[in-house]
């Protein structure tokens, strides 16, 4: 069974950086597309970034483009979210998610219902 575990959350001051990691305990076709979502109370889950683990194609949301990057380490079945120039508006619960490769396209990657597996989430808090 696919299990996703997130690492690296915590508190950071505005302008700072943080790197989130996600490891899958089992690498299958259902983890060929992996990414990050975030959610704050009362709002819908927002797609942050997703990567195709087979060819490395990355998709990044407009709200974080230029500040966040996503990367993969297929040897260790991990993905990473490097977050730079963090702002208070980035404060959220961040979730790692996995899906089949078909989700890794411009029209589908940011829609949370396309993902089969989810981590438990990890809090990132940015203070001003």
Short mmCIF file of C-alpha atoms in Angstrom, two decimals:
data_model
loop_
_atom_site.label_atom_id
_atom_site.label_comp_id
_atom_site.label_asym_id
_atom_site.label_seq_id
_atom_site.Cartn_x
_atom_site.Cartn_y
_atom_site.Cartn_z
CA UNK A 1 0.00 0.00 0.00
CA UNK A 2 1.26 3.44 -0.86
CA UNK A 3 2.10 5.53 2.16
CA UNK A 4 3.39 9.09 1.90
CA UNK A 5 5.37 10.72 4.68
CA UNK A 6 6.20 14.41 4.77
CA UNK A 7 9.21 15.98 6.49
CA UNK A 8 10.54 19.48 7.03
CA UNK A 9 7.68 21.59 8.25
CA UNK A 10 7.97 24.18 10.95
CA UNK A 11 8.15 27.90 11.56
CA UNK A 12 10.16 30.40 9.57
CA UNK A 13 10.34 34.17 9.32
CA UNK A 14 9.21 36.03 6.24
CA UNK A 15 11.87 36.03 3.56
CA UNK A 16 13.29 32.76 4.77
CA UNK A 17 13.46 29.35 3.14
CA UNK A 18 12.29 25.88 3.94
CA UNK A 19 12.54 22.52 2.18
CA UNK A 20 9.81 19.94 2.44
CA UNK A 21 10.45 16.30 1.68
CA UNK A 22 8.04 13.51 0.91
CA UNK A 23 8.90 9.86 0.79
CA UNK A 24 6.76 7.09 -0.55
CA UNK A 25 7.09 3.71 1.11
CA UNK A 26 6.10 1.99 -2.11
CA UNK A 27 6.84 3.15 -5.63
CA UNK A 28 4.21 2.06 -8.14
CA UNK A 29 2.46 3.39 -11.23
CA UNK A 30 0.27 5.31 -8.80
CA UNK A 31 3.25 7.37 -7.69
CA UNK A 32 4.56 8.39 -11.11
CA UNK A 33 3.07 11.83 -10.60
CA UNK A 34 3.71 13.39 -7.20
CA UNK A 35 3.23 16.82 -5.84
CA UNK A 36 2.32 19.23 -3.10
CA UNK A 37 -0.91 20.86 -2.12
CA UNK A 38 -1.60 23.27 0.70
CA UNK A 39 -4.66 24.23 2.65
CA UNK A 40 -5.66 26.80 5.22
CA UNK A 41 -8.80 26.48 7.33
CA UNK A 42 -11.91 27.51 5.47
CA UNK A 43 -10.30 27.42 2.03
CA UNK A 44 -10.01 24.85 -0.72
CA UNK A 45 -6.88 22.83 -1.14
CA UNK A 46 -4.49 24.58 -3.52
CA UNK A 47 -2.12 22.87 -5.91
CA UNK A 48 1.41 24.12 -5.26
CA UNK A 49 3.65 22.04 -7.51
CA UNK A 50 3.78 18.61 -9.09
CA UNK A 51 6.47 16.62 -10.84
CA UNK A 52 6.43 13.73 -13.27
CA UNK A 53 8.85 11.32 -11.63
CA UNK A 54 9.59 9.57 -14.92
CA UNK A 55 10.70 12.52 -17.04
CA UNK A 56 11.07 15.33 -14.50
CA UNK A 57 8.49 17.66 -16.00
CA UNK A 58 7.40 20.09 -13.30
CA UNK A 59 4.22 22.10 -12.86
CA UNK A 60 4.20 25.04 -10.47
CA UNK A 61 1.29 27.18 -9.34
CA UNK A 62 1.17 30.84 -10.22
CA UNK A 63 1.10 31.97 -6.58
CA UNK A 64 4.49 30.39 -5.88
CA UNK A 65 6.17 30.51 -9.28
CA UNK A 66 9.65 31.95 -9.04
CA UNK A 67 9.87 31.16 -5.31
CA UNK A 68 9.14 27.44 -5.03
CA UNK A 69 10.73 24.60 -6.97
CA UNK A 70 9.98 20.89 -6.98
CA UNK A 71 12.52 18.13 -7.48
CA UNK A 72 12.69 14.35 -7.34
CA UNK A 73 15.05 11.67 -6.11
CA UNK A 74 13.86 8.43 -7.64
CA UNK A 75 16.58 6.36 -6.02
CA UNK A 76 15.18 7.13 -2.60
CA UNK A 77 11.54 7.52 -3.76
CA UNK A 78 11.38 11.10 -2.62
CA UNK A 79 10.25 14.47 -3.85
CA UNK A 80 11.17 17.85 -2.48
CA UNK A 81 9.63 21.28 -2.37
CA UNK A 82 12.17 24.06 -2.00
CA UNK A 83 10.41 27.16 -0.74
CA UNK A 84 12.26 30.46 -0.90
CA UNK A 85 11.26 33.99 0.04
CA UNK A 86 8.44 32.65 2.16
CA UNK A 87 5.64 35.02 3.05
CA UNK A 88 2.92 34.89 5.71
CA UNK A 89 0.43 34.03 2.97
CA UNK A 90 2.34 30.75 2.50
CA UNK A 91 1.32 29.63 5.97
CA UNK A 92 -0.68 26.44 5.53
CA UNK A 93 -0.82 22.71 6.00
CA UNK A 94 1.18 21.19 3.18
CA UNK A 95 0.22 17.79 1.80
CA UNK A 96 2.17 15.40 -0.37
CA UNK A 97 0.07 13.60 -2.96
CA UNK A 98 0.58 10.85 -5.53
CA UNK A 99 -1.21 9.96 -8.72
CA UNK A 100 -0.88 8.04 -11.96
CA UNK A 101 1.18 9.63 -14.70
CA UNK A 102 -1.94 10.82 -16.56
CA UNK A 103 -2.42 13.46 -13.85
CA UNK A 104 0.86 15.12 -14.77
CA UNK A 105 -0.45 17.54 -17.37
CA UNK A 106 -1.41 21.19 -17.39
CA UNK A 107 -5.12 20.56 -17.10
CA UNK A 108 -5.05 18.01 -14.30
CA UNK A 109 -2.10 18.47 -11.99
CA UNK A 110 -3.65 21.10 -9.72
CA UNK A 111 -6.96 19.31 -9.16
CA UNK A 112 -6.83 17.42 -5.90
CA UNK A 113 -9.46 14.85 -6.92
CA UNK A 114 -7.00 13.45 -9.48
CA UNK A 115 -4.69 12.15 -6.74
CA UNK A 116 -5.04 8.69 -5.27
CA UNK A 117 -2.82 8.94 -2.21
CA UNK A 118 -2.17 11.61 0.37
CA UNK A 119 0.20 12.21 3.23
CA UNK A 120 -1.04 13.33 6.61
CA UNK A 121 0.13 16.87 6.08
CA UNK A 122 2.77 19.04 7.64
CA UNK A 123 2.41 22.57 8.96
CA UNK A 124 4.45 25.47 7.64
CA UNK A 125 4.07 28.76 9.49
CA UNK A 126 5.62 31.98 8.22
CA UNK A 127 5.77 34.91 10.61
CA UNK A 128 6.17 38.52 9.59
#
